[in-house]
PDB file of C-alpha atoms in Angstrom:
ATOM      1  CA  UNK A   1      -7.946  -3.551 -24.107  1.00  0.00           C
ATOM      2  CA  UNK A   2      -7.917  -0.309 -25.784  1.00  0.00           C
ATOM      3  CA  UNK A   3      -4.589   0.856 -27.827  1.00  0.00           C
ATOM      4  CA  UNK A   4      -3.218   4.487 -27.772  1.00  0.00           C
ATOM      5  CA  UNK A   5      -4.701   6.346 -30.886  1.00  0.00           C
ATOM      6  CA  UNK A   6      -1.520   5.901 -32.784  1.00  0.00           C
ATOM      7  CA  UNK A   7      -1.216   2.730 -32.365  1.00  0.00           C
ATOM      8  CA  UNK A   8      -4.865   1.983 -33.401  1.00  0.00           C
ATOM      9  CA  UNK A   9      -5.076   4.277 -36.495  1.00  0.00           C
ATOM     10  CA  UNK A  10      -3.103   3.866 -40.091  1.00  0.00           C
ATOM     11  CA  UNK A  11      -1.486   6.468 -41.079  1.00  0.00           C
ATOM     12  CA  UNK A  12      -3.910   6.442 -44.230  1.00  0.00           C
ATOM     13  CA  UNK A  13      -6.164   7.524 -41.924  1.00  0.00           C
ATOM     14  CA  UNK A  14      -7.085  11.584 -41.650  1.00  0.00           C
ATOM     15  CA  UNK A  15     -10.474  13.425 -40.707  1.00  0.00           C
ATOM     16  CA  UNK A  16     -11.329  15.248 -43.442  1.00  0.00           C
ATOM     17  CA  UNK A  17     -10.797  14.557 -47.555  1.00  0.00           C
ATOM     18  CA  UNK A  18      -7.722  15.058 -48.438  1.00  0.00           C
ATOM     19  CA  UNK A  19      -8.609  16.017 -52.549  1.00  0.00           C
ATOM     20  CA  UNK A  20     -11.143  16.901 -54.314  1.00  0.00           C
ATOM     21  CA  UNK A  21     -12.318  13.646 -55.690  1.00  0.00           C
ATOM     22  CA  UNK A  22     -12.524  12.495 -52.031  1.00  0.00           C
ATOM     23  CA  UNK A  23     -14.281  15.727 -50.924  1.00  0.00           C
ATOM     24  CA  UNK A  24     -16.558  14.406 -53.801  1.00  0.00           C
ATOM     25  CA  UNK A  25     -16.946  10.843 -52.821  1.00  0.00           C
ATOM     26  CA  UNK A  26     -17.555  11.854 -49.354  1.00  0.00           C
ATOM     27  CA  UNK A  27     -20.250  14.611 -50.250  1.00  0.00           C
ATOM     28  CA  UNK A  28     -21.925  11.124 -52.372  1.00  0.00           C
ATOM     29  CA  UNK A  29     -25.180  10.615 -50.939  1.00  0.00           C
ATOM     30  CA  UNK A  30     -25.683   7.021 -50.309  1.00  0.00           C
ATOM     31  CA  UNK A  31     -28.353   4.455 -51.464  1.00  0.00           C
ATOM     32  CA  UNK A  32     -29.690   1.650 -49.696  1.00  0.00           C
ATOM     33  CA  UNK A  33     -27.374  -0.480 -51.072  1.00  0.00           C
ATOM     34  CA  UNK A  34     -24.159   1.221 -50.845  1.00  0.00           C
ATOM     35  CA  UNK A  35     -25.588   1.971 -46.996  1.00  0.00           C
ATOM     36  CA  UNK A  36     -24.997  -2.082 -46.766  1.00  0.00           C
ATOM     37  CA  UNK A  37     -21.623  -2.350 -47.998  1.00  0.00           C
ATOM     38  CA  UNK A  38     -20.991   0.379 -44.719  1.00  0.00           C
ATOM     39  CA  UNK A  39     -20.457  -1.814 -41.345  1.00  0.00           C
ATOM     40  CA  UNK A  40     -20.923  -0.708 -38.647  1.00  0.00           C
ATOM     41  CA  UNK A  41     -19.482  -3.431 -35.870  1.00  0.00           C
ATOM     42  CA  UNK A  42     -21.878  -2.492 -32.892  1.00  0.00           C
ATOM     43  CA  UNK A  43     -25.768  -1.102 -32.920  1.00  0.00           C
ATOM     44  CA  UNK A  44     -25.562  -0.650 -29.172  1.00  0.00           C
ATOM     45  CA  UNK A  45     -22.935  -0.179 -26.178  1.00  0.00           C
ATOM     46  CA  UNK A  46     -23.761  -0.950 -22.306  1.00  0.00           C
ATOM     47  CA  UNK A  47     -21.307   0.532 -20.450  1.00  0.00           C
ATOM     48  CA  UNK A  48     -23.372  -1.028 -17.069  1.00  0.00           C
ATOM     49  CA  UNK A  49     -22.243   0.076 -13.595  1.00  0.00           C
ATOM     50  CA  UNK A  50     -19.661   2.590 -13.541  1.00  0.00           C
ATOM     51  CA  UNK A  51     -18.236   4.715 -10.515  1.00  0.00           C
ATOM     52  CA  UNK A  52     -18.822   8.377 -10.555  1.00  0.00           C
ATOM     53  CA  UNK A  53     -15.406  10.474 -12.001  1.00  0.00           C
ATOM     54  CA  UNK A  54     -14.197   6.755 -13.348  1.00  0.00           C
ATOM     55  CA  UNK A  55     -13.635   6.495 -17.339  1.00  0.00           C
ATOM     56  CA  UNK A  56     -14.060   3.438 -19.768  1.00  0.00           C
ATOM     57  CA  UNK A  57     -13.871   3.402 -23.399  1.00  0.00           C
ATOM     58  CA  UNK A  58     -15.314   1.244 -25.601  1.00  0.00           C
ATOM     59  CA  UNK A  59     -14.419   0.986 -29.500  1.00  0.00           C
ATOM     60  CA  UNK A  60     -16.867   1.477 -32.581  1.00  0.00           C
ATOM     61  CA  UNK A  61     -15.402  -0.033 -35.499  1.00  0.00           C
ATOM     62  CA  UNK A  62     -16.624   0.422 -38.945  1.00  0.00           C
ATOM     63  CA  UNK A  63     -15.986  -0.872 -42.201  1.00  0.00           C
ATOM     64  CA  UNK A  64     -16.160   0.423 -46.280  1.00  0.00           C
ATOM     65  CA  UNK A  65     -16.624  -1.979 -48.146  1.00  0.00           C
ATOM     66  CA  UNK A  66     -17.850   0.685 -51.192  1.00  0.00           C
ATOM     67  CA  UNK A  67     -15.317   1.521 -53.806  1.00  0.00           C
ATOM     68  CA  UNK A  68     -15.217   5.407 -52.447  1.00  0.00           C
ATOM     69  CA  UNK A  69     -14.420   6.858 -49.577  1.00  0.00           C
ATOM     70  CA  UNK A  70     -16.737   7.569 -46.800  1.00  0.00           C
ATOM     71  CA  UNK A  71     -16.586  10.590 -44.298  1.00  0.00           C
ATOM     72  CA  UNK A  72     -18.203   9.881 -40.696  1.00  0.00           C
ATOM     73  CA  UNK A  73     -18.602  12.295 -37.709  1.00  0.00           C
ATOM     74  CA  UNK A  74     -19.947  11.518 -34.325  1.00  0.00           C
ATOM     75  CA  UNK A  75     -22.031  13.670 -32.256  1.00  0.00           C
ATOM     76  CA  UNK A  76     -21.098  13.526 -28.653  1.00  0.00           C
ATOM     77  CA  UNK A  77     -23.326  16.460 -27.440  1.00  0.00           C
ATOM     78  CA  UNK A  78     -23.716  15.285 -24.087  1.00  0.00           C
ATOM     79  CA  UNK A  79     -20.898  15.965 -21.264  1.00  0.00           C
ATOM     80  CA  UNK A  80     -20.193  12.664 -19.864  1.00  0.00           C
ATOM     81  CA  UNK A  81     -18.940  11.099 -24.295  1.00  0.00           C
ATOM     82  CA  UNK A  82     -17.003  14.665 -24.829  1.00  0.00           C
ATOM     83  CA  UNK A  83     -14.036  12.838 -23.875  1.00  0.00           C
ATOM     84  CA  UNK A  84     -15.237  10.154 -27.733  1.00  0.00           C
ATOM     85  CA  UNK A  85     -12.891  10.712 -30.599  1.00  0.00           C
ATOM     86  CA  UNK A  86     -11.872  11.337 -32.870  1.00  0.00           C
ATOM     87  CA  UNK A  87     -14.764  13.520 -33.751  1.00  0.00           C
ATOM     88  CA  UNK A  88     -14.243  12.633 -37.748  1.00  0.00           C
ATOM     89  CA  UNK A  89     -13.145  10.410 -39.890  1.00  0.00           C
ATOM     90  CA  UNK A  90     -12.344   9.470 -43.267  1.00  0.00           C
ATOM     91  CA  UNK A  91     -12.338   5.539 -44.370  1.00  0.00           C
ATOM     92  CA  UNK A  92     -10.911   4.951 -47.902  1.00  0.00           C
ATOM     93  CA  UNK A  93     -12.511   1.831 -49.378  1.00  0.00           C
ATOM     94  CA  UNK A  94     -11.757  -1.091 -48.416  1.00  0.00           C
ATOM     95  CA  UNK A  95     -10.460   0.065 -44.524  1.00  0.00           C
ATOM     96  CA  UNK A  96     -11.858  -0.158 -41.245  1.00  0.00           C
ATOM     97  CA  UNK A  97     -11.432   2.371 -38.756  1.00  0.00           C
ATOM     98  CA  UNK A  98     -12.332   3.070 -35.134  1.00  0.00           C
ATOM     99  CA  UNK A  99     -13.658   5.895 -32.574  1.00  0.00           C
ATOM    100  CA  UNK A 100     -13.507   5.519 -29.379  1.00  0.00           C
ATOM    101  CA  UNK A 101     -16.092   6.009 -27.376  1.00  0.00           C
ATOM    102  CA  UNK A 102     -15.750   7.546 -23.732  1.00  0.00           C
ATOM    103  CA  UNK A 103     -18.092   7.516 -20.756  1.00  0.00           C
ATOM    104  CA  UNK A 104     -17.096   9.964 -18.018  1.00  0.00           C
ATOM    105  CA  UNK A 105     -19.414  11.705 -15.555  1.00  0.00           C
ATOM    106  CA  UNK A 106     -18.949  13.939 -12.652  1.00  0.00           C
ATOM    107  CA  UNK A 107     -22.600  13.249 -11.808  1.00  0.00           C
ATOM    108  CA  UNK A 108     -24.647  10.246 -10.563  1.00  0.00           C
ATOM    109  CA  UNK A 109     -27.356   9.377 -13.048  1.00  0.00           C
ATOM    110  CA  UNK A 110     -28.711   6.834 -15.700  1.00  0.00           C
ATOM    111  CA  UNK A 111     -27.624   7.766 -19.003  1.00  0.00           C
ATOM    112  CA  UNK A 112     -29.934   6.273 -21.703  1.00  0.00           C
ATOM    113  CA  UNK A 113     -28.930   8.190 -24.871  1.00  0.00           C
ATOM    114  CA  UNK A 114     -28.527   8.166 -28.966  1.00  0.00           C
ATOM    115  CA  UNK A 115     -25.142   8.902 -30.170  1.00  0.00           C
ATOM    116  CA  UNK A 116     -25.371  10.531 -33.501  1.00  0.00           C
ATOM    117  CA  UNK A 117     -23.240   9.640 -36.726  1.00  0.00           C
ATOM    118  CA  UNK A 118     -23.102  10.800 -40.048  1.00  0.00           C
ATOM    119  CA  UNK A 119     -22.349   9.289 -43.065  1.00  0.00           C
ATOM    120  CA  UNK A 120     -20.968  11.315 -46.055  1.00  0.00           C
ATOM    121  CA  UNK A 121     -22.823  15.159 -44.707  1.00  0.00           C
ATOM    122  CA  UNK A 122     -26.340  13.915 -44.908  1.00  0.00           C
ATOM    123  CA  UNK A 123     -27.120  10.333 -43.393  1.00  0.00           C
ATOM    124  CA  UNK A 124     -27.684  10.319 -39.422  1.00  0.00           C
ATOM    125  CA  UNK A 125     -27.707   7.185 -37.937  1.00  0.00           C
ATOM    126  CA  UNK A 126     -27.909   6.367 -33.811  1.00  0.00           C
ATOM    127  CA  UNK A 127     -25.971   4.208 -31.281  1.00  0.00           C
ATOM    128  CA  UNK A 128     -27.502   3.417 -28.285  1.00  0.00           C
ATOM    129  CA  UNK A 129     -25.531   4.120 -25.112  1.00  0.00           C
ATOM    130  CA  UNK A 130     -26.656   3.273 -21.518  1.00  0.00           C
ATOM    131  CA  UNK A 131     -24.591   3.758 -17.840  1.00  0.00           C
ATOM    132  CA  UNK A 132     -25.199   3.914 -14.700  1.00  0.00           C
ATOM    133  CA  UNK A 133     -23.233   6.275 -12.933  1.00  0.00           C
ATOM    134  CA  UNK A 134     -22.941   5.203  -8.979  1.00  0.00           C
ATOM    135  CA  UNK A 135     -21.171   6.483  -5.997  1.00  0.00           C
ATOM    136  CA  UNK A 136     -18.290   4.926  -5.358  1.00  0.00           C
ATOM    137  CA  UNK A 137     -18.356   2.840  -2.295  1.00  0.00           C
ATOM    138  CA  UNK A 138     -16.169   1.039   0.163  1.00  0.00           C
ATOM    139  CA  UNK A 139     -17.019  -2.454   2.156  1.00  0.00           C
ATOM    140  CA  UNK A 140     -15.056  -2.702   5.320  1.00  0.00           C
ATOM    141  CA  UNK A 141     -15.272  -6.169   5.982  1.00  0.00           C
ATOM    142  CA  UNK A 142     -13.218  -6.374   9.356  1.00  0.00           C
ATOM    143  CA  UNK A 143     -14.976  -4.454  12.061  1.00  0.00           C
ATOM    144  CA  UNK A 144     -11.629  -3.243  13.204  1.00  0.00           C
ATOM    145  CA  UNK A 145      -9.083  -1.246  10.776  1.00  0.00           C
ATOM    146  CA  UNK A 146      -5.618  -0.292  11.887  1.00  0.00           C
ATOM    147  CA  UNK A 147      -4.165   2.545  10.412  1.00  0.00           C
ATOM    148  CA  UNK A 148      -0.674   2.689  11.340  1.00  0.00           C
ATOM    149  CA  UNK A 149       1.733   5.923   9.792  1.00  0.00           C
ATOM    150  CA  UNK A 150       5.137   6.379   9.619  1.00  0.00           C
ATOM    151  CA  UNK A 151       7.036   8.474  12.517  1.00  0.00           C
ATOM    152  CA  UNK A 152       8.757  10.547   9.705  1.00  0.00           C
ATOM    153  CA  UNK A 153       5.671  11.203   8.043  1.00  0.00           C
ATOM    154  CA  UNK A 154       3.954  12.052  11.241  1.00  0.00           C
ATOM    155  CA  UNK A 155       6.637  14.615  11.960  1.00  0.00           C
ATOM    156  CA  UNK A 156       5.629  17.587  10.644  1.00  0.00           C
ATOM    157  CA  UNK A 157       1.910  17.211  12.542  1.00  0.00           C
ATOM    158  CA  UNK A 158       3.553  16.255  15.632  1.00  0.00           C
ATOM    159  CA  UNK A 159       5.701  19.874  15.729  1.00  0.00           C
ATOM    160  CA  UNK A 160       3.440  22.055  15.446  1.00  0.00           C
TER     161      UNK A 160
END
């Protein structure tokens, strides 16, 4: 179940640095071992069968555990995850926050693709995302179907 984005962010929470020691801690480049304390919940999301012009979210949720703040930004360059946001975020340590993540396409096709994020300007990292984007289809399972309308919303067919 996915919350609205109010109801899923703090209100600590803001997509850029909000002072200049932030702007500094989030311009930080990152060692291996600060990289560590960063957790990221999923490597991977499957969003399997979907219908063509149907949307479904799913949430990436990462942690700081480093003493400064982080800045991340996700890449969504492709048409069917431009719905994803936010498109930046800021975690202050010790916080986890969330994007969501948005699959909508107007097209059938197999989607096999690398999201992008950055870490701090400089570190770019990948999630894989896979769909398959099908025409919707309906199973009639009765050979007969009755479809049975309304005089009153017949009427204005029937005059003219």
């Amino acid at each position: 179940t996915l919350f609205p984005y109010t109801t899923l962010f703090r209100s600590s929470t803001h997509q850029e640095p909000n002072s200049l020691a932030e702007q500094k801690e989030c311009e930080m480049e990152l060692d291996g071992q600060a990289l560590m304390k960063i957790d990221v919940k999923s490597k991977e999301f499957n969003f399997g069968d979907m219908y063509k012009y149907s949307t479904e979210s799913k949430t990436l949720w990462i942690s700081n555990n480093l003493k400064t703040a982080i800045h991340i930004r996700i890449e969504p360059d492709i048409e069917p995850l431009s719905q994803s946001y936010p498109k930046t975020i800021v975690i202050v340590p010790g916080n986890t926050e969330a994007f969501i993540i948005t699959m909508h396409s107007k097209y059938e096709q197999r989607i096999n693709y690398f999201l992008k994020y950055t870490i701090n300007y400089s570190q770019t990292f990948r999630l894989k995302i896979t769909a398959n984007i099908v025409p919707p289809t309906l199973h009639i399972i009765k050979p007969l179907v009755k479809f049975d309308f309304k005089k009153e919303c017949m009427m204005h067919y029937l005059m003219n």
